[in-house]
Tab-separated table of C-alpha atoms and ligand atoms in Angstrom:
chain	number	residue	atom	x	y	z
N	649	MET	CA	7.411	17.936	19.569
N	650	THR	CA	9.077	14.606	20.215
N	651	PRO	CA	11.169	13.059	17.581
N	652	THR	CA	9.055	10.440	17.225
N	653	THR	CA	6.259	12.485	15.654
N	654	ASP	CA	8.620	12.754	12.537
N	655	VAL	CA	8.577	8.952	12.229
N	656	ALA	CA	5.049	7.529	10.552
N	657	LEU	CA	6.234	3.813	10.950
N	658	ARG	CA	9.067	1.964	12.949
N	659	THR	CA	9.508	-1.851	13.063
N	660	SER	CA	12.501	-2.816	15.958
N	661	GLY	CA	13.661	-6.653	15.382
N	662	LEU	CA	10.464	-7.635	13.576
N	663	THR	CA	10.406	-11.173	12.833
N	664	LYS	CA	8.063	-13.577	11.405
N	665	ASN	CA	8.725	-17.466	11.692
N	666	PHE	CA	6.413	-19.848	9.723
N	667	ARG	CA	6.889	-23.334	11.147
N	668	GLY	CA	10.588	-22.971	11.805
N	669	PHE	CA	11.094	-20.755	8.264
N	670	THR	CA	12.272	-17.354	9.312
N	671	ALA	CA	10.513	-15.229	6.337
N	672	VAL	CA	10.828	-11.487	8.013
N	673	ASN	CA	14.167	-11.848	9.891
N	674	ALA	CA	14.897	-9.064	12.851
N	675	VAL	CA	14.150	-6.262	10.474
N	676	ASP	CA	14.597	-2.566	11.966
N	677	LEU	CA	12.533	-0.193	9.343
N	678	GLU	CA	12.090	3.482	9.926
N	679	VAL	CA	9.901	5.168	7.411
N	680	ALA	CA	9.817	9.215	7.576
N	681	ARG	CA	6.589	11.144	7.765
N	682	GLY	CA	5.534	12.338	4.596
N	683	ASP	CA	8.191	9.986	2.620
N	684	ILE	CA	7.461	7.806	-0.170
N	685	HIS	CA	9.468	4.808	1.150
N	686	ALA	CA	10.169	2.049	-1.227
N	687	LEU	CA	10.789	-1.769	-0.035
N	688	VAL	CA	12.568	-3.700	-2.613
N	689	GLY	CA	14.383	-7.105	-2.979
N	690	PRO	CA	14.172	-11.111	-5.059
N	691	ASN	CA	11.102	-12.692	-4.690
N	692	GLY	CA	10.366	-14.595	-1.639
N	693	ALA	CA	12.384	-11.688	0.134
N	694	GLY	CA	9.602	-11.230	2.645
N	695	LYS	CA	7.973	-7.844	1.482
N	696	THR	CA	4.525	-9.116	1.492
N	697	THR	CA	4.940	-10.699	4.974
N	698	LEU	CA	6.146	-7.524	6.156
N	699	PHE	CA	3.432	-5.403	4.671
N	700	ASN	CA	1.005	-8.336	6.558
N	701	LEU	CA	2.640	-7.677	9.615
N	702	LEU	CA	2.581	-3.855	9.351
N	703	THR	CA	-1.230	-4.148	8.861
N	704	GLY	CA	-2.045	-6.534	11.627
N	705	PHE	CA	-3.103	-9.196	9.253
N	706	LEU	CA	-0.161	-11.616	10.817
N	707	SER	CA	0.847	-11.155	14.145
N	708	PRO	CA	4.884	-11.091	14.549
N	709	THR	CA	6.790	-13.642	16.260
N	710	SER	CA	8.702	-11.137	18.288
N	711	GLY	CA	9.642	-7.416	17.587
N	712	THR	CA	7.741	-4.508	17.685
N	713	ILE	CA	5.754	-2.005	15.460
N	714	THR	CA	5.113	1.633	16.014
N	715	ILE	CA	2.521	3.721	13.818
N	716	LEU	CA	2.776	7.579	14.329
N	717	GLY	CA	4.229	7.245	17.515
N	718	GLU	CA	2.010	4.604	19.025
N	719	ASP	CA	3.085	0.853	19.718
N	720	VAL	CA	0.851	-1.150	17.543
N	721	THR	CA	2.196	-4.795	17.791
N	722	GLY	CA	-0.568	-7.329	18.190
N	723	LEU	CA	-3.367	-5.142	17.104
N	724	GLN	CA	-5.981	-6.503	14.748
N	725	PRO	CA	-6.592	-5.363	11.230
N	726	GLU	CA	-9.443	-3.111	12.167
N	727	GLN	CA	-7.585	-1.396	14.810
N	728	ILE	CA	-4.649	-0.492	12.528
N	729	ALA	CA	-6.667	0.477	9.920
N	730	HIS	CA	-8.207	3.088	12.808
N	731	LYS	CA	-4.730	4.529	13.178
N	732	GLY	CA	-4.991	5.540	9.639
N	733	VAL	CA	-3.197	2.763	7.690
N	734	ALA	CA	-4.520	1.641	4.758
N	735	ARG	CA	-3.141	-0.929	2.038
N	736	SER	CA	-3.806	-2.131	-1.284
N	737	PHE	CA	-3.263	-5.731	-2.472
N	738	GLN	CA	-1.360	-7.577	-4.859
N	739	ILE	CA	-4.554	-9.294	-5.799
N	740	THR	CA	-7.274	-7.695	-7.212
N	741	SER	CA	-10.797	-8.001	-5.362
N	742	LEU	CA	-13.545	-6.234	-7.054
N	743	PHE	CA	-17.184	-6.774	-7.453
N	744	GLU	CA	-17.775	-7.616	-11.131
N	745	ASN	CA	-21.144	-6.410	-11.156
N	746	LEU	CA	-20.678	-2.804	-9.466
N	747	ASN	CA	-19.548	0.062	-11.241
N	748	PRO	CA	-16.474	2.196	-10.163
N	749	LEU	CA	-18.712	5.220	-8.367
N	750	GLU	CA	-20.446	2.410	-6.353
N	751	HIS	CA	-17.312	0.723	-5.060
N	752	VAL	CA	-16.020	4.162	-4.038
N	753	GLU	CA	-19.355	5.260	-2.390
N	754	LEU	CA	-19.654	2.107	-0.635
N	755	ALA	CA	-16.081	2.461	0.480
N	756	LEU	CA	-16.625	5.940	1.901
N	757	GLN	CA	-19.648	4.702	3.835
N	758	SER	CA	-17.770	1.962	5.366
N	759	ARG	CA	-15.909	4.696	7.286
N	760	THR	CA	-18.879	6.197	8.661
N	761	THR	CA	-20.691	5.062	11.619
N	762	GLN	CA	-23.924	4.998	9.698
N	763	GLY	CA	-22.177	2.409	7.527
N	764	ARG	CA	-23.482	-0.712	9.357
N	765	LYS	CA	-26.799	0.419	9.819
N	766	PHE	CA	-27.773	2.085	6.498
N	767	TRP	CA	-25.622	-0.643	4.132
N	768	ARG	CA	-28.101	-0.447	1.595
N	769	SER	CA	-29.827	2.984	1.824
N	770	GLU	CA	-29.543	4.224	-1.797
N	771	ARG	CA	-30.388	7.853	-0.581
N	772	LEU	CA	-27.561	7.440	1.808
N	773	LEU	CA	-25.076	6.169	-0.390
N	774	GLY	CA	-25.993	9.633	-2.439
N	775	ARG	CA	-24.041	11.666	0.134
N	776	PHE	CA	-21.342	10.289	-0.849
N	777	THR	CA	-21.324	10.532	-4.424
N	778	ALA	CA	-19.660	13.897	-4.826
N	779	ARG	CA	-16.689	12.851	-2.826
N	780	ALA	CA	-16.901	9.425	-5.206
N	781	ARG	CA	-16.554	11.436	-8.116
N	782	GLU	CA	-13.522	13.451	-6.954
N	783	LEU	CA	-11.560	10.522	-5.940
N	784	LEU	CA	-12.311	8.836	-9.535
N	785	ASP	CA	-11.158	11.806	-11.128
N	786	LEU	CA	-8.113	11.834	-9.188
N	787	VAL	CA	-7.330	8.186	-10.113
N	788	GLY	CA	-8.204	9.139	-14.278
N	789	LEU	CA	-11.722	7.033	-14.054
N	790	ALA	CA	-14.251	9.965	-14.079
N	791	ASP	CA	-15.416	8.545	-17.481
N	792	LEU	CA	-15.526	5.120	-16.517
N	793	ALA	CA	-17.770	5.612	-13.183
N	794	ASP	CA	-20.868	3.990	-14.407
N	795	LYS	CA	-19.340	0.850	-16.151
N	796	PRO	CA	-19.161	-2.446	-14.545
N	797	ALA	CA	-15.835	-2.999	-12.580
N	798	GLY	CA	-15.782	-6.372	-14.561
N	799	LEU	CA	-15.703	-4.754	-17.839
N	800	LEU	CA	-12.514	-2.597	-16.885
N	801	ALA	CA	-9.080	-3.136	-18.257
N	802	TYR	CA	-6.201	-4.442	-15.844
N	803	GLY	CA	-4.778	-0.981	-15.511
N	804	GLN	CA	-8.240	0.698	-14.619
N	805	LYS	CA	-9.092	-1.806	-12.346
N	806	ARG	CA	-6.058	-1.118	-10.509
N	807	ALA	CA	-6.779	2.870	-10.638
N	808	LEU	CA	-9.957	1.660	-8.894
N	809	GLU	CA	-8.410	-0.025	-6.028
N	810	MET	CA	-6.068	3.108	-5.887
N	811	ALA	CA	-9.595	5.073	-5.046
N	812	LEU	CA	-10.734	2.476	-2.703
N	813	VAL	CA	-7.855	2.693	-0.590
N	814	MET	CA	-7.880	6.714	-0.727
N	815	ALA	CA	-11.505	6.643	0.225
N	816	LEU	CA	-10.174	5.574	3.693
N	817	ASP	CA	-8.213	8.739	3.475
N	818	PRO	CA	-5.032	7.283	5.274
N	819	GLN	CA	-2.343	8.717	6.847
N	820	VAL	CA	-0.124	5.627	6.052
N	821	LEU	CA	-0.636	3.953	2.630
N	822	LEU	CA	1.151	1.006	1.770
N	823	LEU	CA	0.978	-0.157	-1.749
N	824	ASP	CA	1.939	-3.914	-2.662
N	825	GLU	CA	3.346	-3.747	-6.223
N	826	PRO	CA	1.155	-1.353	-7.753
N	827	THR	CA	2.518	-1.502	-11.177
N	828	ALA	CA	2.763	-5.125	-11.294
N	829	GLY	CA	1.861	-6.768	-14.750
N	830	MET	CA	1.095	-3.247	-15.929
N	831	GLY	CA	2.425	-2.038	-19.588
N	832	ILE	CA	4.825	1.423	-19.770
N	833	GLU	CA	1.862	3.440	-20.326
N	834	ASP	CA	-0.376	2.082	-17.414
N	835	VAL	CA	3.388	2.368	-15.343
N	836	ASN	CA	3.715	5.926	-16.307
N	837	ARG	CA	0.213	6.903	-14.984
N	838	THR	CA	0.611	4.841	-11.882
N	839	ILE	CA	4.005	6.774	-11.147
N	840	GLU	CA	2.309	10.037	-11.541
N	841	LEU	CA	-0.811	8.989	-9.565
N	842	VAL	CA	1.295	7.745	-6.673
N	843	ARG	CA	2.792	10.958	-6.611
N	844	ARG	CA	-0.469	13.050	-6.413
N	845	ILE	CA	-1.899	10.480	-3.390
N	846	ALA	CA	1.469	10.820	-1.559
N	847	GLU	CA	1.064	14.458	-0.901
N	848	GLY	CA	0.404	14.889	2.799
N	849	ARG	CA	0.841	11.177	3.796
N	850	THR	CA	2.928	8.430	3.851
N	851	VAL	CA	3.323	5.837	1.429
N	852	VAL	CA	5.311	2.521	1.467
N	853	PHE	CA	5.428	0.573	-1.471
N	854	VAL	CA	6.884	-2.559	-3.170
N	855	ASP	CA	7.789	-2.367	-6.459
N	856	HIS	CA	10.120	-4.682	-8.863
N	857	ASN	CA	10.290	-1.737	-11.517
N	858	MET	CA	13.496	0.044	-10.915
N	859	THR	CA	12.084	3.014	-13.052
N	860	VAL	CA	9.210	3.078	-10.698
N	861	VAL	CA	11.283	3.159	-7.384
N	862	GLY	CA	13.904	5.358	-8.885
N	863	SER	CA	11.500	8.050	-9.561
N	864	LEU	CA	8.918	7.675	-6.585
N	865	ALA	CA	11.139	6.654	-3.728
N	866	ASP	CA	12.933	9.416	-1.063
N	867	ARG	CA	14.296	6.248	0.515
N	868	VAL	CA	14.684	2.457	-0.315
N	869	THR	CA	15.171	-0.388	1.856
N	870	VAL	CA	16.514	-3.477	0.329
N	871	LEU	CA	15.364	-6.935	1.666
N	872	GLN	CA	16.943	-10.312	1.339
N	873	GLN	CA	15.856	-13.710	2.541
N	874	GLY	CA	13.840	-11.778	5.674
N	875	ARG	CA	16.601	-9.457	6.415
N	876	VAL	CA	17.331	-5.670	5.312
N	877	LEU	CA	20.205	-5.799	3.218
N	878	ALA	CA	20.718	-1.969	2.527
N	879	GLU	CA	18.628	1.137	3.221
N	880	GLY	CA	19.258	4.573	2.142
N	881	THR	CA	18.405	6.757	-1.003
N	882	TYR	CA	18.028	5.234	-4.766
N	883	ALA	CA	21.427	6.479	-5.493
N	884	GLU	CA	22.814	5.423	-2.300
N	885	VAL	CA	21.616	1.901	-2.714
N	886	ARG	CA	22.001	1.389	-6.571
N	887	ALA	CA	25.627	2.094	-5.568
N	888	ASP	CA	26.013	-0.416	-2.650
N	889	GLU	CA	27.917	-3.544	-4.054
N	890	ARG	CA	26.028	-6.269	-1.740
N	891	VAL	CA	22.848	-4.609	-3.486
N	892	VAL	CA	24.034	-4.909	-7.117
N	893	THR	CA	25.269	-8.386	-6.309
N	894	ALA	CA	22.269	-9.618	-4.699
N	895	TYR	CA	19.278	-7.549	-6.666
N	896	LEU	CA	19.861	-4.679	-8.734
N	897	GLY	CA	22.519	-6.205	-10.650
N	898	GLU	CA	20.109	-8.930	-11.940
N	899	ALA	CA	17.866	-5.933	-12.780
N	900	SER	CA	19.650	-3.618	-14.850
N	901	HIS	CA	21.066	-6.568	-16.829
N	902	ALA	CA	17.229	-7.619	-17.517
Y	757	LIG	P1	7.903	-11.147	-1.314
Y	757	LIG	O1	6.554	-10.516	-0.928
Y	757	LIG	O2	9.081	-10.526	-0.913
Y	757	LIG	O3	8.111	-12.127	-2.448
Y	757	LIG	P2	6.784	-13.029	0.969
Y	757	LIG	O4	6.834	-11.936	1.857
Y	757	LIG	O5	5.551	-13.259	0.057
Y	757	LIG	O6	7.973	-12.286	-0.136
Y	757	LIG	O7	7.581	-14.503	1.338
Y	757	LIG	C1	8.778	-14.738	1.989
Y	757	LIG	C2	8.761	-15.893	2.197
Y	757	LIG	O8	8.013	-16.370	3.270
Y	757	LIG	C3	8.671	-16.749	1.113
Y	757	LIG	O9	9.695	-18.005	1.169
Y	757	LIG	C4	7.360	-17.292	1.172
Y	757	LIG	O10	7.110	-18.776	0.874
Y	757	LIG	C5	7.093	-17.692	2.769
Y	757	LIG	N1	5.766	-17.245	3.005
Y	757	LIG	C6	4.907	-16.496	3.213
Y	757	LIG	N2	3.861	-16.500	3.560
Y	757	LIG	C7	3.792	-17.948	4.531
Y	757	LIG	C8	2.713	-18.471	4.751
Y	757	LIG	N3	1.744	-18.086	5.351
Y	757	LIG	N4	3.274	-19.725	5.297
Y	757	LIG	C9	4.421	-20.275	5.124
Y	757	LIG	N5	5.346	-19.522	4.588
Y	757	LIG	C10	5.252	-18.224	3.959
Y	758	LIG	MG1	5.056	-10.064	-2.585
């Protein structure tokens, strides 16, 4: 085995300019396979832009991205998804009138080659029902499988989104602020959920809640103004003076 197989995701000198403004600046990131890796930093640090680069939604101005040993720089989002990378978004985008079961069935079907041909076939969708129910169970929505998504509570919608990305069975999962806007109960549920779904895969997540970061992350990368300020275990970055000054200090006094 070559050493690269132990690295799920690597960026080298990754840079994104928007009309002269550098949102992501020469970022060298390395995420070990199987790790839960947190990306933290103040608003505007470039975290979401970095996710958009990693998933092909934006193309880099310069630098490279390697996923599971393969150079994916410049590939389209569908091509990167094909390499086993899936992401969740900061903003919810569910169909109000479809229930969680239907959402997950469609997500499962979209992975198959038949997906395009038989998009509306009830009978074929039925093939995915058992797996869809398993995924709803995983995210704690088994009892709400038949409720229109528009009627779900905020935390339940976020859990459904998690089931939708899990339907893609990604090797590398990117979660952008999975606990944003949640109360303490939903936050704790999400911590447990991320732990469960991280088994056998690599997770990179952005979160402002240091309790979430501290309880989940094997390693933490701190971004500030597009650059990597620090990288290490949670304990290491917490103890880093520059990090305390730039970010964690503020958070811990909040
Ligand atoms: P974070 O997710 O860490 O809060 P973002 O990646 O969303 O930060 O944004 C980083 C910086 O890049 C911000 O200053 C933001 O205004 C800027 N930015 C993000 N997307 C664009 C864009 N499409 N065009 C211009 N500026 C952008
Ligand atoms: Mg963001």
